[in-house]
Coordinates of C-alpha atoms in Angstrom, one line a residue:
X1342 CA 182.1 252.9 205.0
X1343 CA 184.1 251.6 208.5
X1344 CA 181.9 248.3 208.4
X1345 CA 182.7 247.7 204.6
X1346 CA 186.0 248.0 206.0
X1347 CA 185.9 245.7 208.7
X1348 CA 184.2 243.5 206.4
X1349 CA 186.7 243.5 203.4
X1350 CA 189.3 243.1 206.7
X1351 CA 187.4 240.1 208.0
X1352 CA 187.4 238.5 204.3
X1353 CA 191.0 239.0 203.6
X1354 CA 191.8 237.3 206.8
X1355 CA 189.6 234.0 206.5
X1356 CA 191.1 233.6 202.8
X1357 CA 187.8 234.2 201.5
X1358 CA 185.9 236.3 198.4
X1359 CA 183.1 237.9 199.2
X1360 CA 180.2 238.7 196.3
X1361 CA 178.0 241.8 196.7
X1362 CA 175.7 240.4 198.5
X1363 CA 177.9 238.7 200.9
X1364 CA 178.1 234.9 199.7
X1365 CA 181.5 233.1 200.0
X1366 CA 182.6 233.4 195.9
X1367 CA 182.8 229.8 196.1
X1368 CA 179.4 229.1 197.3
X1369 CA 177.8 231.7 195.1
X1370 CA 179.9 230.2 192.1
X1371 CA 178.4 226.4 193.1
X1372 CA 175.1 227.8 193.4
X1373 CA 175.4 228.9 189.5
X1374 CA 176.3 225.9 188.3
X1375 CA 173.7 224.0 189.9
X1376 CA 170.7 226.3 188.3
X1377 CA 172.3 225.9 185.2
X1378 CA 172.5 221.8 185.3
X1379 CA 168.9 222.6 186.5
X1380 CA 167.6 224.5 184.0
X1381 CA 169.8 221.8 181.3
X1382 CA 168.0 218.8 183.1
X1383 CA 164.5 220.3 182.5
X1384 CA 165.2 221.6 178.9
X1385 CA 166.2 217.3 178.3
X1386 CA 163.3 216.4 180.2
X1387 CA 160.9 215.5 177.3
X1388 CA 163.5 213.6 175.2
X1389 CA 164.3 212.3 178.7
X1390 CA 160.4 211.3 179.0
X1391 CA 160.0 210.2 175.5
X1392 CA 163.2 207.5 175.9
X1393 CA 162.5 205.8 179.2
X1394 CA 158.5 205.4 177.7
X1395 CA 159.5 204.4 174.6
X1396 CA 162.8 202.2 174.1
X1397 CA 163.8 201.7 178.4
X1398 CA 160.4 200.5 179.5
X1399 CA 160.2 198.5 176.4
X1400 CA 163.4 196.9 176.6
X1401 CA 163.1 195.8 180.1
X1402 CA 159.8 194.6 179.7
X1403 CA 161.6 192.2 177.1
X1404 CA 164.2 191.3 179.5
X1405 CA 161.6 190.8 182.5
X1406 CA 158.6 188.6 180.1
X1407 CA 161.9 186.4 179.2
X1408 CA 162.4 184.8 182.6
X1409 CA 158.7 185.0 183.9
X1410 CA 156.8 182.1 184.9
X1411 CA 154.2 182.9 187.4
X1412 CA 151.3 181.3 186.0
X1413 CA 152.3 177.8 186.9
X1414 CA 152.6 178.6 190.5
X1415 CA 150.2 181.1 190.6
X1416 CA 147.4 178.8 188.3
X1417 CA 148.5 175.5 190.4
X1418 CA 149.8 176.3 193.9
X1419 CA 148.2 173.7 195.9
X1420 CA 149.3 170.6 193.3
X1421 CA 153.4 172.2 192.9
X1422 CA 153.5 172.4 196.9
X1423 CA 152.5 168.9 197.3
X1424 CA 154.7 167.7 194.5
X1425 CA 157.2 168.6 195.8
X1426 CA 157.5 165.6 197.6
X1427 CA 157.2 163.3 194.3
X1428 CA 160.1 161.3 194.2
X1429 CA 161.0 161.3 190.2
X1430 CA 163.5 158.6 191.0
X1431 CA 160.7 155.9 191.2
X1432 CA 159.3 155.8 187.7
X1433 CA 155.1 156.7 188.3
X1434 CA 153.2 159.3 188.4
X1435 CA 152.5 161.1 191.7
X1436 CA 149.6 159.9 194.9
X1437 CA 146.4 161.1 195.0
X1438 CA 147.4 163.7 197.8
X1439 CA 148.3 165.5 194.6
X1440 CA 146.0 164.7 192.3
X1441 CA 143.6 166.4 195.3
X1442 CA 145.4 169.3 195.2
X1443 CA 145.5 169.5 191.4
X1444 CA 141.4 168.8 191.5
X1445 CA 141.0 171.5 194.0
X1446 CA 143.8 174.0 191.9
X1447 CA 141.6 173.3 188.6
X1448 CA 138.8 174.0 189.6
X1449 CA 139.8 177.6 190.8
X1450 CA 141.3 177.9 187.3
X1451 CA 138.7 176.7 185.3
X1452 CA 136.2 178.6 186.4
X1453 CA 138.6 181.6 185.9
X1454 CA 139.0 180.7 182.4
X1455 CA 143.1 180.2 183.0
X1456 CA 144.3 176.9 182.7
X1457 CA 143.7 177.3 178.6
X1458 CA 146.9 180.0 179.3
X1459 CA 149.0 177.4 181.5
X1460 CA 148.1 174.6 179.5
X1461 CA 149.4 176.9 176.2
X1462 CA 152.5 177.6 178.6
X1463 CA 153.4 174.3 179.8
X1464 CA 153.0 173.4 176.1
X1465 CA 156.2 175.7 174.7
X1466 CA 158.0 173.3 176.9
X1467 CA 155.9 169.6 175.9
X1468 CA 153.6 169.3 173.2
X1469 CA 149.9 167.7 174.1
X1470 CA 149.4 170.0 177.6
X1471 CA 147.4 172.6 175.6
X1472 CA 144.9 170.2 174.3
X1473 CA 145.5 168.7 177.8
X1474 CA 144.3 171.1 179.9
X1475 CA 141.3 171.8 177.8
X1476 CA 140.0 168.5 178.1
X1477 CA 140.1 168.5 181.5
X1478 CA 138.7 171.7 181.7
X1479 CA 135.5 170.7 179.8
X1480 CA 135.4 166.9 182.1
X1481 CA 136.9 168.0 186.0
X1482 CA 132.9 168.7 186.8
X1483 CA 132.6 164.9 186.2
X1484 CA 134.8 164.4 189.4
X1485 CA 132.9 166.6 191.9
X1486 CA 129.7 165.8 190.2
X1487 CA 130.0 162.2 192.1
X1488 CA 129.9 163.5 195.5
X1489 CA 127.6 166.7 194.3
X1490 CA 124.4 164.1 193.6
X1491 CA 124.5 161.3 196.2
X1492 CA 123.9 164.8 198.6
X1493 CA 121.2 166.1 196.3
X1494 CA 119.8 162.6 195.8
X1495 CA 119.9 162.0 200.2
X1496 CA 118.3 166.2 200.8
X1497 CA 116.8 168.5 198.5
X1498 CA 118.6 171.4 201.1
X1499 CA 121.5 170.8 199.1
X1500 CA 120.5 171.9 195.9
X1501 CA 119.8 175.5 196.6
X1502 CA 122.8 178.0 196.7
X1503 CA 120.6 179.9 199.3
X1504 CA 120.6 177.1 201.7
X1505 CA 124.3 177.0 201.7
X1506 CA 124.6 181.0 202.5
X1507 CA 122.1 180.6 205.5
X1508 CA 123.9 177.3 206.7
X1509 CA 127.6 178.9 206.5
X1510 CA 126.7 182.8 206.5
X1511 CA 125.6 185.0 209.4
X1512 CA 122.2 186.1 209.6
X1513 CA 123.1 190.3 209.3
X1514 CA 125.3 189.1 206.5
X1515 CA 122.2 187.4 204.4
X1516 CA 120.1 190.7 205.6
X1517 CA 122.7 192.7 204.0
X1518 CA 123.0 190.8 201.2
X1519 CA 119.7 191.2 200.5
X1520 CA 119.5 194.6 200.9
X1521 CA 122.3 194.8 198.4
X1522 CA 120.6 192.8 195.8
X1523 CA 117.7 195.6 195.9
X1524 CA 120.3 198.5 194.5
X1525 CA 123.4 196.8 193.5
X1526 CA 124.8 200.5 193.2
X1527 CA 127.8 199.4 195.3
X1528 CA 130.2 196.7 196.3
X1529 CA 128.7 193.5 197.9
X1530 CA 129.2 193.3 201.7
X1531 CA 132.3 191.6 201.9
X1532 CA 131.3 187.8 203.3
X1533 CA 131.8 186.8 207.3
X1534 CA 131.2 182.9 208.0
X1535 CA 129.5 182.0 211.0
X1536 CA 132.7 181.4 213.1
X1537 CA 131.5 178.1 214.8
X1538 CA 131.0 176.3 211.4
X1539 CA 134.8 177.9 210.9
X1540 CA 135.9 175.3 213.0
X1541 CA 133.8 172.8 212.8
X1542 CA 134.2 172.2 208.9
X1543 CA 137.0 174.0 208.1
X1544 CA 137.6 172.2 204.7
X1545 CA 134.2 173.3 203.6
X1546 CA 134.5 176.9 204.7
X1547 CA 137.9 177.1 203.3
X1548 CA 136.9 176.5 199.4
X1549 CA 133.5 178.2 200.6
X1550 CA 135.6 181.2 201.0
X1551 CA 137.1 180.7 197.9
X1552 CA 133.7 180.6 196.0
X1553 CA 132.6 183.5 197.7
X1554 CA 135.8 186.0 196.7
X1555 CA 135.5 184.8 193.1
X1556 CA 131.3 185.4 192.8
X1557 CA 131.6 188.6 194.6
X1558 CA 134.8 190.0 192.8
X1559 CA 134.8 188.4 189.2
X1560 CA 131.2 188.3 189.2
X1561 CA 129.6 190.2 190.6
X1562 CA 126.3 188.4 191.5
X1563 CA 124.3 187.7 194.2
X1564 CA 126.8 185.2 196.2
X1565 CA 123.5 183.7 198.6
X1566 CA 121.6 182.7 195.2
X1567 CA 124.9 181.3 194.2
X1568 CA 124.7 177.9 193.7
X1569 CA 128.2 175.9 195.2
X1570 CA 130.8 174.5 193.2
X1571 CA 131.3 170.8 192.9
X1572 CA 134.5 170.6 195.1
X1573 CA 132.7 172.3 197.4
X1574 CA 130.6 169.0 198.2
X1575 CA 133.7 166.9 198.5
X1576 CA 135.2 169.5 201.2
X1577 CA 131.7 169.0 202.8
X1578 CA 132.2 165.4 202.4
X1579 CA 135.3 164.8 204.2
X1580 CA 134.5 167.3 207.2
X1581 CA 131.8 165.3 208.1
X1582 CA 133.3 162.0 207.2
X1583 CA 135.9 163.0 210.6
X1584 CA 132.6 163.0 212.7
X1585 CA 132.4 166.8 214.1
X1586 CA 130.4 167.4 216.9
X1587 CA 127.4 169.1 215.5
X1588 CA 125.2 168.6 218.5
X1589 CA 125.5 171.9 219.4
X1590 CA 125.3 173.5 215.9
X1591 CA 122.2 175.6 215.7
X1592 CA 120.3 178.0 213.2
X1593 CA 118.7 177.1 209.5
X1594 CA 120.4 174.3 208.0
X1595 CA 122.2 172.7 211.4
X1596 CA 119.2 169.8 211.2
X1597 CA 119.9 168.7 207.7
X1598 CA 123.5 168.8 208.7
X1599 CA 123.3 165.9 211.6
X1600 CA 121.5 164.5 209.4
X1601 CA 124.0 164.4 206.7
X1602 CA 126.2 163.4 208.5
X1603 CA 125.2 160.1 209.8
X1604 CA 124.9 159.1 206.2
X1605 CA 127.9 160.1 204.7
X1606 CA 129.6 156.9 205.6
X1607 CA 127.2 154.9 202.8
X1608 CA 128.8 157.6 200.0
X1609 CA 130.1 156.5 197.0
X1610 CA 133.7 157.6 196.5
X1611 CA 136.2 157.4 193.1
X1612 CA 140.2 158.1 194.0
X1613 CA 141.3 161.3 192.8
X1614 CA 143.7 159.6 190.6
X1615 CA 141.5 157.6 188.9
X1616 CA 139.5 160.0 188.3
X1617 CA 141.8 162.1 186.3
X1618 CA 143.0 159.4 184.4
X1619 CA 139.5 158.3 183.1
X1620 CA 140.0 162.2 181.8
X1621 CA 142.8 161.7 180.1
X1622 CA 145.5 158.7 180.4
X1623 CA 148.3 161.6 179.7
X1624 CA 148.1 162.6 183.5
X1625 CA 150.1 159.3 184.0
X1626 CA 152.9 160.6 182.3
X1627 CA 156.1 160.8 183.9
X1628 CA 156.7 163.8 181.7
X1629 CA 153.7 165.3 181.8
X1630 CA 154.4 165.8 186.1
X1631 CA 157.9 166.4 185.5
X1632 CA 157.4 169.3 183.3
X1633 CA 154.6 170.7 185.7
X1634 CA 157.8 170.3 188.6
X1635 CA 160.7 171.5 186.7
X1636 CA 158.7 174.9 185.6
X1637 CA 157.4 174.8 189.6
X1638 CA 159.4 178.3 189.5
X1639 CA 157.9 181.7 189.1
X1640 CA 160.9 182.5 187.2
X1641 CA 163.0 180.3 184.5
X1642 CA 166.1 179.9 182.4
X1643 CA 163.2 177.6 179.9
X1644 CA 163.0 180.1 177.0
X1645 CA 166.9 181.2 177.1
X1646 CA 167.8 177.6 176.6
X1647 CA 165.0 177.1 174.4
X1648 CA 166.5 180.5 172.3
X1649 CA 169.7 178.6 172.3
X1650 CA 168.2 174.8 170.9
X1651 CA 168.4 173.1 174.8
X1652 CA 166.1 172.3 176.9
X1653 CA 165.5 171.8 180.6
X1654 CA 166.0 167.8 181.3
X1655 CA 165.8 165.6 184.4
X1656 CA 169.7 165.9 185.5
X1657 CA 169.4 169.8 184.0
X1658 CA 169.9 171.7 180.8
X1659 CA 170.6 169.2 177.6
X1660 CA 170.3 169.7 174.0
X1661 CA 167.5 169.6 171.6
X1662 CA 166.7 166.4 169.3
X1663 CA 168.9 167.0 166.4
X1664 CA 165.9 167.8 163.9
X1665 CA 164.2 170.1 166.2
X1666 CA 167.6 172.4 166.6
X1667 CA 167.1 175.8 164.3
X1668 CA 167.8 179.2 166.4
X1669 CA 171.6 178.6 166.4
X1670 CA 171.1 177.8 162.6
X1671 CA 169.6 181.2 162.1
X1672 CA 171.4 183.6 164.8
X1673 CA 174.8 182.0 162.5
X1674 CA 172.8 182.6 159.7
X1675 CA 171.8 186.5 160.5
X1676 CA 175.1 187.2 161.6
X1677 CA 177.3 185.3 158.5
X1678 CA 175.0 187.4 155.4
X1679 CA 175.1 190.8 157.9
X1680 CA 178.6 190.7 157.7
X1681 CA 178.4 189.7 153.9
X1682 CA 175.7 192.5 153.3
X1683 CA 178.0 194.8 155.1
X1684 CA 180.8 194.0 153.0
X1685 CA 178.9 194.6 149.8
X1686 CA 177.6 197.9 151.2
X1687 CA 181.0 198.9 151.8
X1688 CA 182.1 198.0 148.0
X1689 CA 179.6 199.8 145.5
X1690 CA 179.0 202.6 148.2
X1691 CA 182.6 203.7 148.3
X1692 CA 182.8 204.9 144.7
X1693 CA 179.3 206.2 144.3
X1694 CA 180.3 208.6 147.6
X1695 CA 184.0 209.8 146.2
X1696 CA 182.2 210.6 142.6
X1697 CA 179.7 212.8 144.5
X1698 CA 183.1 214.8 146.2
X1699 CA 184.6 214.8 143.2
X1700 CA 182.2 215.5 140.2
X1701 CA 180.6 219.0 138.9
X1702 CA 178.0 219.8 141.9
X1703 CA 174.8 219.7 138.9
X1704 CA 176.1 216.1 138.2
X1705 CA 176.4 215.0 142.1
X1706 CA 173.1 217.0 142.8
X1707 CA 171.6 214.5 140.4
X1708 CA 173.2 211.4 141.9
X1709 CA 172.6 212.5 145.5
X1710 CA 168.7 212.4 144.2
X1711 CA 169.1 209.5 142.9
X1712 CA 170.8 207.5 146.2
X1713 CA 167.8 209.7 148.0
X1714 CA 165.2 208.0 145.9
X1715 CA 164.8 204.9 147.2
X1716 CA 164.1 205.9 151.0
X1717 CA 160.5 208.1 149.1
X1718 CA 159.2 204.5 148.1
X1719 CA 158.0 202.2 150.9
X1720 CA 160.5 199.2 151.9
X1721 CA 157.2 196.8 150.8
X1722 CA 157.3 198.2 147.1
X1723 CA 161.1 198.0 146.9
X1724 CA 161.1 194.5 148.6
X1725 CA 158.2 193.5 146.5
X1726 CA 159.5 194.6 143.2
X1727 CA 162.9 192.4 143.5
X1728 CA 160.7 189.1 144.2
X1729 CA 159.4 190.3 140.3
X1730 CA 162.6 190.9 138.8
X1731 CA 165.3 187.9 140.7
X1732 CA 162.4 185.0 139.8
X1733 CA 163.1 182.9 137.1
X1734 CA 160.3 184.5 134.5
X1735 CA 161.6 187.6 135.8
X1736 CA 163.0 191.0 134.4
X1737 CA 167.2 190.1 135.3
X1738 CA 166.9 186.4 134.1
X1739 CA 164.8 187.2 130.8
X1740 CA 167.9 190.1 130.1
X1741 CA 170.2 187.5 130.6
X1742 CA 168.9 184.9 128.4
X1743 CA 167.9 188.2 125.9
X1744 CA 171.8 188.4 125.9
X1745 CA 172.7 184.9 125.8
X1746 CA 174.4 184.6 129.0
X1747 CA 172.3 182.4 130.1
X1748 CA 170.8 179.2 128.6
X1749 CA 166.6 179.4 128.7
X1750 CA 165.9 176.3 130.3
X1751 CA 169.1 177.0 132.8
X1752 CA 167.5 180.2 134.3
X1753 CA 169.4 181.3 137.6
X1754 CA 167.4 181.3 141.2
X1755 CA 168.2 184.0 142.3
X1756 CA 164.8 184.0 144.7
X1757 CA 164.0 182.2 148.1
X1758 CA 167.7 181.5 148.9
X1759 CA 170.0 183.5 150.4
X1760 CA 171.5 185.2 147.4
X1761 CA 168.0 187.1 146.7
X1762 CA 168.0 188.2 150.6
X1763 CA 171.9 189.9 150.3
X1764 CA 170.8 191.5 146.7
X1765 CA 167.6 193.1 148.1
X1766 CA 168.8 194.2 151.3
X1767 CA 172.6 195.5 150.0
X1768 CA 170.1 197.7 147.7
X1769 CA 168.0 198.5 150.9
X1770 CA 170.7 199.5 153.4
X1771 CA 173.3 201.2 150.1
X1772 CA 172.3 204.8 151.3
X1773 CA 172.9 204.1 154.9
X1774 CA 176.8 203.1 153.8
X1775 CA 176.6 206.1 150.8
X1776 CA 176.0 209.0 153.0
X1777 CA 178.1 208.4 156.1
X1778 CA 181.1 208.3 153.3
X1779 CA 180.4 211.0 151.8
X1780 CA 180.0 213.4 155.1
X1781 CA 183.2 212.1 155.9
X1782 CA 185.1 212.2 152.2
X1783 CA 183.8 215.8 152.2
X1784 CA 185.8 217.1 154.9
X1785 CA 189.7 215.7 153.0
X1786 CA 190.8 218.7 151.4
X1787 CA 191.8 218.0 147.5
X1788 CA 195.7 219.6 148.3
X1789 CA 196.2 216.8 150.6
X1790 CA 196.2 214.1 147.1
X1791 CA 198.3 217.0 145.1
X1792 CA 200.7 217.4 147.6
X1793 CA 201.3 212.8 147.7
X1794 CA 201.9 213.4 144.1
X1795 CA 203.9 215.9 144.3
X1796 CA 206.5 214.2 146.5
X1797 CA 206.3 211.5 143.9
X1798 CA 203.8 208.8 145.0
X1799 CA 201.2 207.3 142.1
X1800 CA 197.9 207.4 142.1
X1801 CA 197.5 204.3 143.7
X1802 CA 200.0 205.1 147.1
X1803 CA 198.1 208.7 147.3
X1804 CA 194.5 207.3 147.4
X1805 CA 196.0 203.8 149.5
X1806 CA 198.4 205.9 152.2
X1807 CA 196.8 209.3 152.3
X1808 CA 193.3 209.0 151.4
X1809 CA 191.9 205.8 152.1
X1810 CA 192.6 206.5 155.5
X1811 CA 191.1 210.0 156.2
X1812 CA 187.6 208.2 154.6
X1813 CA 187.9 204.9 157.2
X1814 CA 186.0 206.5 160.3
X1815 CA 183.4 207.3 157.2
X1816 CA 183.8 203.4 156.9
X1817 CA 182.7 203.0 160.5
X1818 CA 179.8 204.8 161.2
X1819 CA 178.2 203.3 157.9
X1820 CA 179.4 199.7 158.4
X1821 CA 177.6 200.3 162.0
X1822 CA 174.4 201.9 160.8
X1823 CA 174.2 199.0 157.9
X1824 CA 175.3 195.7 160.0
X1825 CA 172.5 196.7 163.0
X1826 CA 169.8 197.6 160.3
X1827 CA 170.4 194.3 158.7
X1828 CA 170.6 192.2 161.8
X1829 CA 167.1 193.4 162.7
X1830 CA 165.3 193.0 159.3
X1831 CA 162.7 190.6 159.0
X1832 CA 160.5 192.1 156.5
X1833 CA 162.7 191.4 153.1
X1834 CA 164.7 188.1 154.0
X1835 CA 160.8 187.0 154.7
X1836 CA 159.5 187.9 151.1
X1837 CA 162.7 187.4 148.8
X1838 CA 164.4 184.8 151.6
X1839 CA 162.8 181.5 151.3
X1840 CA 163.7 178.9 154.0
X1841 CA 167.3 179.5 153.4
X1842 CA 167.6 183.2 154.0
X1843 CA 165.4 184.4 156.7
X1844 CA 167.2 185.5 159.5
X1845 CA 166.4 185.2 163.7
X1846 CA 163.9 188.5 163.6
X1847 CA 161.6 186.7 161.6
X1848 CA 161.1 184.1 164.3
X1849 CA 160.8 186.9 166.8
X1850 CA 158.2 188.4 164.8
X1851 CA 156.6 185.1 164.3
X1852 CA 156.6 184.4 168.1
X1853 CA 155.2 187.9 169.2
X1854 CA 152.7 188.4 166.7
X1855 CA 151.5 184.2 165.7
X1856 CA 152.2 181.8 168.3
X1857 CA 152.1 184.5 171.1
X1858 CA 154.9 183.0 172.9
X1859 CA 156.2 186.2 173.9
X1860 CA 158.2 184.6 176.9
X1861 CA 160.4 182.4 173.5
X1862 CA 160.3 185.6 171.3
X1863 CA 161.6 188.2 174.1
X1864 CA 164.7 185.9 175.0
X1865 CA 165.9 185.2 171.7
X1866 CA 165.2 189.6 170.9
X1867 CA 167.7 189.2 174.3
X1868 CA 169.9 187.4 172.8
X1869 CA 170.1 189.4 169.9
X1870 CA 170.3 192.5 171.7
X1871 CA 173.1 190.8 173.8
X1872 CA 175.1 189.7 170.5
X1873 CA 174.9 193.0 168.7
X1874 CA 176.5 195.2 172.3
X1875 CA 179.4 192.7 172.0
X1876 CA 180.4 193.2 168.6
X1877 CA 179.7 196.8 169.2
X1878 CA 182.5 196.8 172.4
X1879 CA 184.6 194.3 170.2
X1880 CA 184.9 197.3 167.4
X1881 CA 185.5 199.8 169.8
X1882 CA 188.3 198.0 171.0
X1883 CA 189.7 196.9 167.5
X1884 CA 188.8 200.4 165.5
X1885 CA 187.7 202.8 168.6
X1886 CA 184.5 204.5 168.7
X1887 CA 186.1 207.7 168.8
X1888 CA 187.4 207.5 165.4
X1889 CA 183.6 207.0 164.0
X1890 CA 182.4 210.1 162.3
X1891 CA 179.7 211.4 159.9
X1892 CA 181.6 214.2 158.6
X1893 CA 183.3 217.7 160.6

């Protein structure tokens, strides 16, 4: 008792309140709150992970794809390194060193079959690149084989890949490679070049190393038996023409290398530039090289510029030709028609929501079933039904002609235009407007209107001054739902809208699924997302998002 009394005295002196276990009450409460927060976090963790995987990650990937441009730099590193010294103001194609570097890059790219992807990427910026790279890929070997043929004709030693391996690789590696070929149950032993040849034949060993890495890692074939690429013969010629000192070299292939070195000065050669121009004259066009130079960076604004009908020109961003500007028109049309659809949904949905609240329960339930009925039918079926009804020989025109309101020779054109899109989408999105307004109207006590009328207000004044202001939160919630849904629709506008009624989402879907221009599709989607966010904040400033309700 004395100890407890002493602890109580001490705690009073220190100004602290202790719990039964002797801990400070403040610390105990803090620990309890931490445990509560941790339990709450564990409860929402599955939902949080689901949102991160299915929502945040795809949006992040879309944002990245809209600026990613690494394929150009990864495929043409040597070319871009040489191209930085090219003077565009001279109005002529680059010189021999650039074409030489282009040959080295494309030889690897063609073997890896990525040159077509590069051509497709650059074709988004300038038409003709795709066919240019495909044609070059089929004929590039013709340049290297000019050297290869002369080496092989001079000495058959150069025809066999095994002879190249014996010349360039250490004997230990050759033995290990042969052992690997017998089993092939593990990775190939990493190739080991003879140290003396790395210094004597630097270009050859560098090119052969790139060839060896490709064969071992990507093809997983026996390297020592593989015939080298034609470009390696070019590198060997360049090394030998510089007259390296091969007198001390020994081992397999040393004599053949020395005898060949004495004869390479008689070999015929061609300019790399001439070789590329012989494959395709477009390699001499300045615009081809300007486009490669402009898109040399790993990240680019080109997709976003294309998304707003601009392009990277010689002097910076510039507008595309007038006949190529389509995206700004589609953006404006999407916003304009989405607002019209939202307006019509408000006009048509408000009376229906009012009826649902004010008519007897039995009739209200029946009307609610009719409102919800479209949700039980496929979107594609509903859209196709409108296509049947709106066409010139469709149900609506037939009824109008039967009633005498429209002449049979002048039937209304309500399909494949903006009118068709507005009608079909208003019908499809109308329930999303009715339900929020209905849920808010249900919470408004009828006594408010009776009180207003008892004070002398007319029916109109009571509605406009008392009832309508209380329904604005429901209108706001429905408007946000309808507008955001309509701005992203593409199936309905594509079916009933024709060329004048499609939305920007149609182009996004086209680039993602058909043209495979994911960068442009991502840029268009990012801009659309940004526009929606800006409009959301503008709505918040004007109306106040806190005033939006779904009922209660």
